[in-house]
mmCIF file of C-alpha atoms and ligand atoms in Angstrom:
data_model
loop_
_atom_site.group_PDB
_atom_site.id
_atom_site.type_symbol
_atom_site.label_atom_id
_atom_site.label_comp_id
_atom_site.label_asym_id
_atom_site.label_seq_id
_atom_site.Cartn_x
_atom_site.Cartn_y
_atom_site.Cartn_z
ATOM 1 C CA MET T 1 0.520 23.150 -21.216
ATOM 2 C CA THR T 2 -0.258 20.914 -18.256
ATOM 3 C CA LYS T 3 -0.604 16.730 -17.736
ATOM 4 C CA ALA T 4 -2.304 14.563 -15.790
ATOM 5 C CA GLY T 5 -2.394 11.035 -14.983
ATOM 6 C CA PHE T 6 -2.868 7.949 -13.223
ATOM 7 C CA VAL T 7 0.010 5.845 -12.438
ATOM 8 C CA ALA T 8 -0.448 2.550 -10.805
ATOM 9 C CA LEU T 9 2.250 0.636 -8.378
ATOM 10 C CA VAL T 10 2.325 -2.724 -8.797
ATOM 11 C CA GLY T 11 4.510 -5.338 -7.711
ATOM 12 C CA ARG T 12 5.074 -8.475 -5.640
ATOM 13 C CA PRO T 13 3.823 -8.247 -2.070
ATOM 14 C CA ASN T 14 6.660 -6.710 0.222
ATOM 15 C CA ALA T 15 8.400 -4.962 -3.077
ATOM 16 C CA GLY T 16 8.043 -1.451 -1.562
ATOM 17 C CA LYS T 17 4.757 0.026 -3.102
ATOM 18 C CA SER T 18 3.478 1.479 -0.105
ATOM 19 C CA THR T 19 6.736 3.048 1.208
ATOM 20 C CA LEU T 20 7.390 4.505 -2.420
ATOM 21 C CA LEU T 21 3.680 5.547 -2.175
ATOM 22 C CA ASN T 22 4.582 7.628 1.064
ATOM 23 C CA THR T 23 7.883 8.944 -0.341
ATOM 24 C CA LEU T 24 6.174 10.407 -3.271
ATOM 25 C CA ALA T 25 3.666 11.851 -0.871
ATOM 26 C CA HIS T 26 6.023 13.545 1.702
ATOM 27 C CA GLU T 27 3.390 11.752 4.597
ATOM 28 C CA HIS T 28 2.766 8.655 5.914
ATOM 29 C CA LEU T 29 -0.388 7.940 4.289
ATOM 30 C CA ALA T 30 -0.329 4.364 3.268
ATOM 31 C CA MET T 31 0.288 1.249 5.623
ATOM 32 C CA VAL T 32 4.319 -0.235 5.606
ATOM 33 C CA SER T 33 5.366 -3.549 6.789
ATOM 34 C CA HIS T 34 8.307 -6.081 6.842
ATOM 35 C CA LYS T 35 6.015 -8.527 6.839
ATOM 36 C CA ALA T 36 4.419 -9.490 3.117
ATOM 37 C CA ASN T 37 0.482 -8.888 2.040
ATOM 38 C CA ALA T 38 0.020 -5.539 4.194
ATOM 39 C CA THR T 39 -1.847 -3.283 2.045
ATOM 40 C CA ARG T 40 -5.300 -4.984 0.862
ATOM 41 C CA LYS T 41 -7.353 -2.019 -0.859
ATOM 42 C CA ARG T 42 -5.822 0.684 -3.519
ATOM 43 C CA LEU T 43 -5.025 3.997 -2.544
ATOM 44 C CA ASN T 44 -4.227 7.052 -4.115
ATOM 45 C CA CYS T 45 -1.944 10.055 -3.659
ATOM 46 C CA ILE T 46 -1.506 13.109 -5.605
ATOM 47 C CA VAL T 47 1.578 14.434 -6.622
ATOM 48 C CA LEU T 48 2.547 17.875 -8.623
ATOM 49 C CA HIS T 49 5.690 17.738 -10.219
ATOM 50 C CA GLN T 50 6.427 20.416 -12.887
ATOM 51 C CA ASN T 51 3.382 20.996 -14.765
ATOM 52 C CA ALA T 52 1.930 17.584 -14.547
ATOM 53 C CA GLN T 53 -0.433 16.350 -11.761
ATOM 54 C CA ILE T 54 0.190 12.488 -11.115
ATOM 55 C CA ILE T 55 -2.062 10.282 -9.256
ATOM 56 C CA PHE T 56 -0.514 7.401 -8.264
ATOM 57 C CA THR T 57 -2.142 4.311 -7.000
ATOM 58 C CA ASP T 58 -0.777 2.006 -4.096
ATOM 59 C CA THR T 59 -1.700 -1.565 -4.634
ATOM 60 C CA PRO T 60 -1.793 -4.813 -3.006
ATOM 61 C CA GLY T 61 1.118 -7.183 -4.042
ATOM 62 C CA ILE T 62 0.353 -9.096 -6.885
ATOM 63 C CA HIS T 63 0.472 -12.979 -5.670
ATOM 64 C CA GLN T 64 -1.971 -16.023 -6.046
ATOM 65 C CA GLN T 65 -3.786 -17.086 -3.173
ATOM 66 C CA GLU T 66 -7.333 -19.447 -2.686
ATOM 67 C CA LYS T 67 -8.862 -17.261 0.119
ATOM 68 C CA LEU T 68 -11.264 -14.821 -0.720
ATOM 69 C CA LEU T 69 -9.289 -11.823 0.681
ATOM 70 C CA ASN T 70 -6.347 -12.494 -1.364
ATOM 71 C CA GLN T 71 -8.495 -12.815 -4.431
ATOM 72 C CA PHE T 72 -9.770 -9.122 -3.878
ATOM 73 C CA MET T 73 -6.478 -8.059 -2.901
ATOM 74 C CA LEU T 74 -5.406 -9.527 -6.822
ATOM 75 C CA ASN T 75 -8.352 -7.751 -8.488
ATOM 76 C CA GLU T 76 -7.560 -4.556 -6.819
ATOM 77 C CA ALA T 77 -4.261 -4.492 -8.311
ATOM 78 C CA LEU T 78 -5.440 -5.944 -11.435
ATOM 79 C CA LYS T 79 -8.229 -2.878 -11.553
ATOM 80 C CA ALA T 80 -5.403 -0.430 -10.741
ATOM 81 C CA LEU T 81 -3.385 -2.075 -13.722
ATOM 82 C CA GLY T 82 -6.157 -1.807 -16.188
ATOM 83 C CA ASP T 83 -7.199 2.083 -15.126
ATOM 84 C CA CYS T 84 -4.002 3.439 -15.448
ATOM 85 C CA ASP T 85 -2.109 5.692 -18.052
ATOM 86 C CA LEU T 86 1.315 3.871 -17.061
ATOM 87 C CA SER T 87 2.141 1.795 -14.274
ATOM 88 C CA VAL T 88 5.379 1.226 -12.554
ATOM 89 C CA PHE T 89 6.444 -2.331 -11.950
ATOM 90 C CA ILE T 90 8.603 -2.349 -8.705
ATOM 91 C CA ALA T 91 11.025 -5.330 -8.562
ATOM 92 C CA PRO T 92 13.234 -5.681 -5.692
ATOM 93 C CA ALA T 93 17.036 -5.969 -6.670
ATOM 94 C CA THR T 94 17.199 -9.194 -4.894
ATOM 95 C CA ASP T 95 14.215 -10.623 -6.711
ATOM 96 C CA ASN T 96 14.484 -12.892 -9.821
ATOM 97 C CA VAL T 97 13.795 -11.597 -13.168
ATOM 98 C CA GLN T 98 11.134 -14.572 -13.977
ATOM 99 C CA HIS T 99 8.842 -12.186 -11.622
ATOM 100 C CA TYR T 100 9.250 -9.445 -14.296
ATOM 101 C CA LYS T 101 7.981 -11.948 -16.971
ATOM 102 C CA ASP T 102 5.388 -13.079 -14.774
ATOM 103 C CA PHE T 103 4.032 -9.565 -14.636
ATOM 104 C CA LEU T 104 4.743 -9.302 -18.551
ATOM 105 C CA SER T 105 2.291 -11.443 -19.394
ATOM 106 C CA LEU T 106 -0.518 -10.020 -16.640
ATOM 107 C CA CYS T 107 -0.044 -6.723 -17.926
ATOM 108 C CA ASN T 108 -0.749 -7.726 -21.301
ATOM 109 C CA HIS T 109 2.502 -5.321 -22.485
ATOM 110 C CA ARG T 110 0.786 -2.338 -21.461
ATOM 111 C CA ARG T 111 3.305 0.596 -21.157
ATOM 112 C CA HIS T 112 5.091 0.429 -18.057
ATOM 113 C CA ILE T 113 8.438 1.663 -16.215
ATOM 114 C CA LEU T 114 10.809 -0.875 -14.515
ATOM 115 C CA LEU T 115 11.956 0.217 -11.183
ATOM 116 C CA LEU T 116 14.784 -1.817 -9.540
ATOM 117 C CA SER T 117 14.052 -1.119 -6.035
ATOM 118 C CA LYS T 118 16.026 -1.625 -2.676
ATOM 119 C CA ILE T 119 19.309 -1.470 -4.277
ATOM 120 C CA ASP T 120 20.847 -0.453 -1.019
ATOM 121 C CA THR T 121 20.596 -4.186 -0.113
ATOM 122 C CA ILE T 122 22.995 -5.537 -3.117
ATOM 123 C CA THR T 123 26.386 -4.486 -4.058
ATOM 124 C CA GLN T 124 27.519 -2.417 -6.950
ATOM 125 C CA ALA T 125 28.694 -5.404 -8.804
ATOM 126 C CA ASP T 126 25.465 -7.198 -8.605
ATOM 127 C CA LEU T 127 23.273 -4.142 -9.301
ATOM 128 C CA LEU T 128 25.174 -3.928 -12.623
ATOM 129 C CA VAL T 129 24.481 -7.906 -13.332
ATOM 130 C CA LYS T 130 20.754 -7.317 -12.634
ATOM 131 C CA ILE T 131 20.537 -4.266 -14.708
ATOM 132 C CA THR T 132 22.153 -6.355 -17.603
ATOM 133 C CA GLU T 133 19.772 -9.185 -16.971
ATOM 134 C CA TYR T 134 16.430 -6.742 -17.295
ATOM 135 C CA GLN T 135 17.893 -4.839 -20.335
ATOM 136 C CA ALA T 136 17.418 -8.381 -22.185
ATOM 137 C CA TYR T 137 13.525 -6.656 -22.021
ATOM 138 C CA SER T 138 14.412 -2.963 -22.861
ATOM 139 C CA HIS T 139 12.023 -2.817 -25.916
ATOM 140 C CA LEU T 140 8.891 -3.586 -23.395
ATOM 141 C CA TYR T 141 9.980 -1.150 -20.645
ATOM 142 C CA GLU T 142 10.059 2.587 -21.309
ATOM 143 C CA ALA T 143 12.701 2.774 -18.764
ATOM 144 C CA LEU T 144 14.771 1.157 -16.170
ATOM 145 C CA ILE T 145 15.408 3.094 -13.079
ATOM 146 C CA PRO T 146 17.493 1.882 -9.791
ATOM 147 C CA TYR T 147 15.477 3.408 -6.690
ATOM 148 C CA SER T 148 16.120 3.166 -3.185
ATOM 149 C CA ALA T 149 13.733 4.709 -0.472
ATOM 150 C CA THR T 150 16.501 3.959 2.438
ATOM 151 C CA LYS T 151 19.039 6.091 0.314
ATOM 152 C CA LYS T 152 16.677 8.475 -1.726
ATOM 153 C CA ILE T 153 17.877 7.603 -5.316
ATOM 154 C CA GLY T 154 15.906 7.354 -7.784
ATOM 155 C CA ILE T 155 12.882 9.434 -7.377
ATOM 156 C CA THR T 156 13.512 12.528 -9.371
ATOM 157 C CA SER T 157 14.445 10.457 -12.242
ATOM 158 C CA LEU T 158 10.735 8.395 -11.694
ATOM 159 C CA LEU T 159 8.865 11.521 -11.661
ATOM 160 C CA THR T 160 10.730 12.897 -14.887
ATOM 161 C CA GLU T 161 10.608 9.591 -16.667
ATOM 162 C CA ILE T 162 6.693 9.287 -15.548
ATOM 163 C CA ILE T 163 5.607 12.689 -17.106
ATOM 164 C CA LYS T 164 6.903 12.127 -20.507
ATOM 165 C CA TYR T 165 4.134 9.522 -20.868
ATOM 166 C CA LEU T 166 1.093 11.305 -19.158
ATOM 167 C CA PRO T 167 -1.776 12.492 -21.525
ATOM 168 C CA LYS T 168 -2.100 16.413 -21.476
ATOM 169 C CA SER T 169 -4.883 17.647 -19.390
ATOM 170 C CA PRO T 170 -5.770 20.208 -17.051
ATOM 171 C CA PRO T 171 -5.358 19.016 -13.288
ATOM 172 C CA LEU T 172 -8.033 16.161 -12.248
ATOM 173 C CA TYR T 173 -7.866 17.224 -8.625
ATOM 174 C CA ASP T 174 -8.291 20.102 -6.509
ATOM 175 C CA GLU T 175 -4.288 21.204 -6.177
ATOM 176 C CA GLU T 176 -4.465 21.352 -2.339
ATOM 177 C CA ILE T 177 -5.337 17.971 -1.667
ATOM 178 C CA ILE T 178 -2.827 14.942 -1.600
ATOM 179 C CA THR T 179 -5.215 11.990 -1.430
ATOM 180 C CA THR T 180 -8.459 10.921 -2.259
ATOM 181 C CA GLU T 181 -8.765 8.737 0.708
ATOM 182 C CA ASN T 182 -10.485 10.323 3.749
ATOM 183 C CA PHE T 183 -9.233 10.366 7.617
ATOM 184 C CA ARG T 184 -11.436 7.487 8.819
ATOM 185 C CA GLU T 185 -9.851 5.140 5.830
ATOM 186 C CA LEU T 186 -6.212 6.186 6.701
ATOM 187 C CA TYR T 187 -6.745 5.908 10.087
ATOM 188 C CA LYS T 188 -8.074 2.394 9.842
ATOM 189 C CA GLU T 189 -4.942 1.418 8.116
ATOM 190 C CA MET T 190 -2.579 2.880 10.619
ATOM 191 C CA ILE T 191 -4.644 0.709 13.170
ATOM 192 C CA ARG T 192 -3.571 -2.352 10.955
ATOM 193 C CA GLU T 193 0.036 -1.215 10.629
ATOM 194 C CA ALA T 194 0.365 -1.540 14.387
ATOM 195 C CA ILE T 195 -1.367 -4.917 14.362
ATOM 196 C CA PHE T 196 1.126 -5.813 11.529
ATOM 197 C CA GLU T 197 4.062 -4.477 13.501
ATOM 198 C CA TYR T 198 3.580 -6.038 16.929
ATOM 199 C CA MET T 199 1.344 -9.292 16.183
ATOM 200 C CA SER T 200 2.974 -12.433 14.826
ATOM 201 C CA ASP T 201 2.174 -15.745 12.884
ATOM 202 C CA GLU T 202 -1.370 -15.769 11.491
ATOM 203 C CA ILE T 203 -2.903 -12.716 13.568
ATOM 204 C CA PRO T 204 -2.186 -9.807 11.051
ATOM 205 C CA TYR T 205 -3.658 -12.160 8.006
ATOM 206 C CA GLU T 206 -7.070 -12.955 10.199
ATOM 207 C CA SER T 207 -7.569 -9.614 11.589
ATOM 208 C CA ASP T 208 -9.112 -6.399 10.344
ATOM 209 C CA VAL T 209 -10.404 -3.073 11.615
ATOM 210 C CA GLN T 210 -13.515 -1.303 11.532
ATOM 211 C CA ILE T 211 -14.195 2.376 12.497
ATOM 212 C CA LEU T 212 -17.474 2.464 14.223
ATOM 213 C CA ALA T 213 -17.142 6.214 14.863
ATOM 214 C CA PHE T 214 -15.392 8.870 13.890
ATOM 215 C CA LYS T 215 -15.898 12.510 14.901
ATOM 216 C CA GLU T 216 -13.250 15.244 13.589
ATOM 217 C CA SER T 217 -12.917 19.047 15.245
ATOM 218 C CA PRO T 218 -10.078 21.717 14.737
ATOM 219 C CA LEU T 219 -7.746 19.979 17.272
ATOM 220 C CA LEU T 220 -8.972 16.947 18.043
ATOM 221 C CA ASP T 221 -9.904 13.658 16.534
ATOM 222 C CA ARG T 222 -12.312 10.998 18.073
ATOM 223 C CA VAL T 223 -11.922 7.732 16.842
ATOM 224 C CA LYS T 224 -13.483 4.330 18.276
ATOM 225 C CA ALA T 225 -12.383 1.588 16.344
ATOM 226 C CA VAL T 226 -12.495 -2.478 16.925
ATOM 227 C CA ILE T 227 -10.125 -4.867 15.913
ATOM 228 C CA VAL T 228 -12.022 -8.190 14.443
ATOM 229 C CA VAL T 229 -10.036 -11.230 14.737
ATOM 230 C CA ASP T 230 -11.210 -14.837 13.657
ATOM 231 C CA LYS T 231 -10.655 -17.040 16.585
ATOM 232 C CA GLU T 232 -11.387 -16.563 20.696
ATOM 233 C CA SER T 233 -7.872 -17.649 20.981
ATOM 234 C CA GLN T 234 -6.241 -14.409 18.933
ATOM 235 C CA LYS T 235 -8.705 -12.256 20.902
ATOM 236 C CA GLY T 236 -6.873 -12.903 24.162
ATOM 237 C CA LEU T 237 -3.353 -12.785 22.120
ATOM 238 C CA MET T 238 -4.779 -9.330 20.772
ATOM 239 C CA ILE T 239 -4.900 -7.941 23.891
ATOM 240 C CA GLY T 240 -2.310 -9.355 25.753
ATOM 241 C CA LYS T 241 -1.256 -10.089 29.381
ATOM 242 C CA LYS T 242 -3.010 -7.377 31.343
ATOM 243 C CA GLY T 243 -3.960 -5.586 27.964
ATOM 244 C CA GLU T 244 -0.302 -5.164 27.173
ATOM 245 C CA ASN T 245 -0.883 -5.878 23.330
ATOM 246 C CA ILE T 246 -3.835 -3.716 22.671
ATOM 247 C CA LYS T 247 -2.371 -0.673 24.464
ATOM 248 C CA ARG T 248 1.081 -0.996 22.380
ATOM 249 C CA ILE T 249 -1.100 -1.119 19.355
ATOM 250 C CA GLY T 250 -3.497 1.746 20.384
ATOM 251 C CA ARG T 251 -0.203 3.930 21.342
ATOM 252 C CA LYS T 252 1.307 3.200 17.703
ATOM 253 C CA SER T 253 -1.372 3.717 16.151
ATOM 254 C CA ARG T 254 -2.298 6.724 17.449
ATOM 255 C CA GLU T 255 1.318 8.264 17.010
ATOM 256 C CA LEU T 256 0.853 7.619 13.206
ATOM 257 C CA MET T 257 -2.586 9.461 13.121
ATOM 258 C CA GLU T 258 -1.246 12.539 15.125
ATOM 259 C CA ALA T 259 1.422 12.886 12.734
ATOM 260 C CA LEU T 260 -0.660 12.949 9.952
ATOM 261 C CA SER T 261 -3.491 14.967 10.972
ATOM 262 C CA GLU T 262 -1.581 17.223 13.361
ATOM 263 C CA LYS T 263 -4.285 16.939 15.386
ATOM 264 C CA LYS T 264 -4.617 15.253 19.003
ATOM 265 C CA VAL T 265 -6.589 11.503 18.599
ATOM 266 C CA PHE T 266 -8.413 10.386 21.224
ATOM 267 C CA LEU T 267 -8.651 6.302 20.651
ATOM 268 C CA GLU T 268 -11.038 3.940 21.837
ATOM 269 C CA LEU T 269 -9.795 0.424 20.641
ATOM 270 C CA SER T 270 -11.682 -3.011 21.537
ATOM 271 C CA VAL T 271 -11.290 -6.314 20.401
ATOM 272 C CA LYS T 272 -14.185 -8.818 18.756
ATOM 273 C CA VAL T 273 -14.622 -12.401 17.479
ATOM 274 C CA LYS T 274 -16.461 -12.628 14.619
ATOM 275 C CA LYS T 275 -15.739 -16.354 12.780
ATOM 276 C CA GLY T 276 -15.279 -16.276 8.965
ATOM 277 C CA TRP T 277 -15.147 -12.821 8.471
ATOM 278 C CA SER T 278 -12.840 -13.060 5.772
ATOM 279 C CA LYS T 279 -15.071 -15.665 3.812
ATOM 280 C CA LYS T 280 -18.230 -14.422 2.252
ATOM 281 C CA LYS T 281 -18.405 -11.628 0.179
ATOM 282 C CA GLU T 282 -20.845 -9.789 2.179
ATOM 283 C CA PHE T 283 -18.689 -9.808 5.321
ATOM 284 C CA LEU T 284 -15.726 -8.525 3.491
ATOM 285 C CA ALA T 285 -17.824 -5.616 2.393
ATOM 286 C CA GLN T 286 -18.086 -4.513 5.765
ATOM 287 C CA PHE T 287 -14.706 -4.072 5.978
ATOM 288 C CA GLY T 288 -14.792 -2.069 2.513
ATOM 289 C CA TYR T 289 -13.411 -4.516 0.362
ATOM 290 C CA ASN T 290 -16.293 -4.555 -2.208
ATOM 291 C CA PHE T 291 -15.835 -6.795 -5.166
ATOM 292 C CA GLU T 292 -18.019 -5.001 -7.654
HETATM 293 N N1 GTP G 301 16.342 -1.610 2.568
HETATM 294 C C1 GTP G 301 15.421 -0.865 1.768
HETATM 295 N N2 GTP G 301 13.824 -1.587 2.519
HETATM 296 C C2 GTP G 301 13.089 -1.164 1.538
HETATM 297 C C3 GTP G 301 12.816 -0.005 1.112
HETATM 298 N N3 GTP G 301 11.793 0.476 0.221
HETATM 299 C C4 GTP G 301 10.948 -0.601 1.218
HETATM 300 N N4 GTP G 301 11.398 -1.293 2.135
HETATM 301 C C5 GTP G 301 10.888 -2.097 3.123
HETATM 302 O O1 GTP G 301 10.381 -3.174 2.768
HETATM 303 C C6 GTP G 301 9.299 -4.022 3.488
HETATM 304 C C7 GTP G 301 8.145 -3.647 2.687
HETATM 305 O O2 GTP G 301 7.947 -2.218 2.244
HETATM 306 P P1 GTP G 301 6.328 -2.002 1.734
HETATM 307 O O3 GTP G 301 6.207 -0.591 1.115
HETATM 308 O O4 GTP G 301 5.343 -2.477 2.943
HETATM 309 O O5 GTP G 301 6.034 -2.920 0.849
HETATM 310 P P2 GTP G 301 4.392 -3.344 -0.139
HETATM 311 O O6 GTP G 301 4.796 -3.596 -1.565
HETATM 312 O O7 GTP G 301 3.799 -2.236 0.145
HETATM 313 O O8 GTP G 301 3.750 -4.751 0.314
HETATM 314 P P3 GTP G 301 2.702 -5.144 0.391
HETATM 315 O O9 GTP G 301 1.591 -4.495 0.493
HETATM 316 O O10 GTP G 301 2.783 -5.948 1.331
HETATM 317 O O11 GTP G 301 2.309 -5.615 -0.889
HETATM 318 C C8 GTP G 301 9.223 -2.854 4.697
HETATM 319 O O12 GTP G 301 9.902 -3.366 5.800
HETATM 320 C C9 GTP G 301 9.745 -1.560 4.090
HETATM 321 O O13 GTP G 301 10.833 -0.633 5.316
HETATM 322 C C10 GTP G 301 13.927 0.104 0.587
HETATM 323 O O14 GTP G 301 14.302 0.975 -0.417
HETATM 324 N N5 GTP G 301 15.252 -0.270 0.861
HETATM 325 MG MG1 MG G 302 1.794 -2.199 0.603
#
């Protein structure tokens, strides 16, 4: 008997959702950042565990903001919640329980596991207090699992628990593949990760990336990409003095690409200004952010 199903990883911005997806995939598939609101789109990874195929969906952090791009991001999280067999709510151990209560009204009390994340950042005593607080809601969640990506705690417990709630089903995807995403999209996210790492203030939030050309071959991938910013001044900052910022972004993203593909990557990066790129649905669609 085999099982298979979809599991959405949801939580507030910066909770550690993408880090968890990468840990489960044993690959750096999803972009990770110490800055919040990094993930903008859903991304699937496929994990085989015991007799089950689990399709995990990384989602943007649940947050409310007026901007159209942020509305798209919230929609992505809500769609994943609506489409899954089970969700995992990732709550950093330092977060207030109120955020979990907000999630409960959003998920309409659908079946979920509560994953208490980043437990390496608090003391054992504080962790016990937190667990006791959450236990007041134990009739609402299937399991409460303390977890740390840094200390590698809780992953096997999470997988074992998830399998209990998946439907009986033959595998839904070819057992060889680890993600439904193509390399073009994964590479784009790697450039965004480098932008989030090296650029400050509003620039990571007012920029995005388009892959203009992508040519794969067995030993080398050729990628031509453009970083799109909102203002002329941001273009100058993105390039940096003597091009040092764009070089650093290029170097970092190429390293990520080569680690994943196990190939050489030739990356050609440029920067262009497109005023208001994030303010219209048809513009957002050009970056892969489709509302329908
Ligand atoms: N100390 C500690 N830090 C962690 C852990 N898991 C993730 N982080 C860090 O938390 C930050 C946010 O991680 P992400 O995985 O990008 O968080 P996210 O939930 O995907 O964030 P958004 O995409 O912005 O919603 C990064 O700096 C991670 O390195 C953990 O278990 N312990
Ligand atoms: Mg993320």
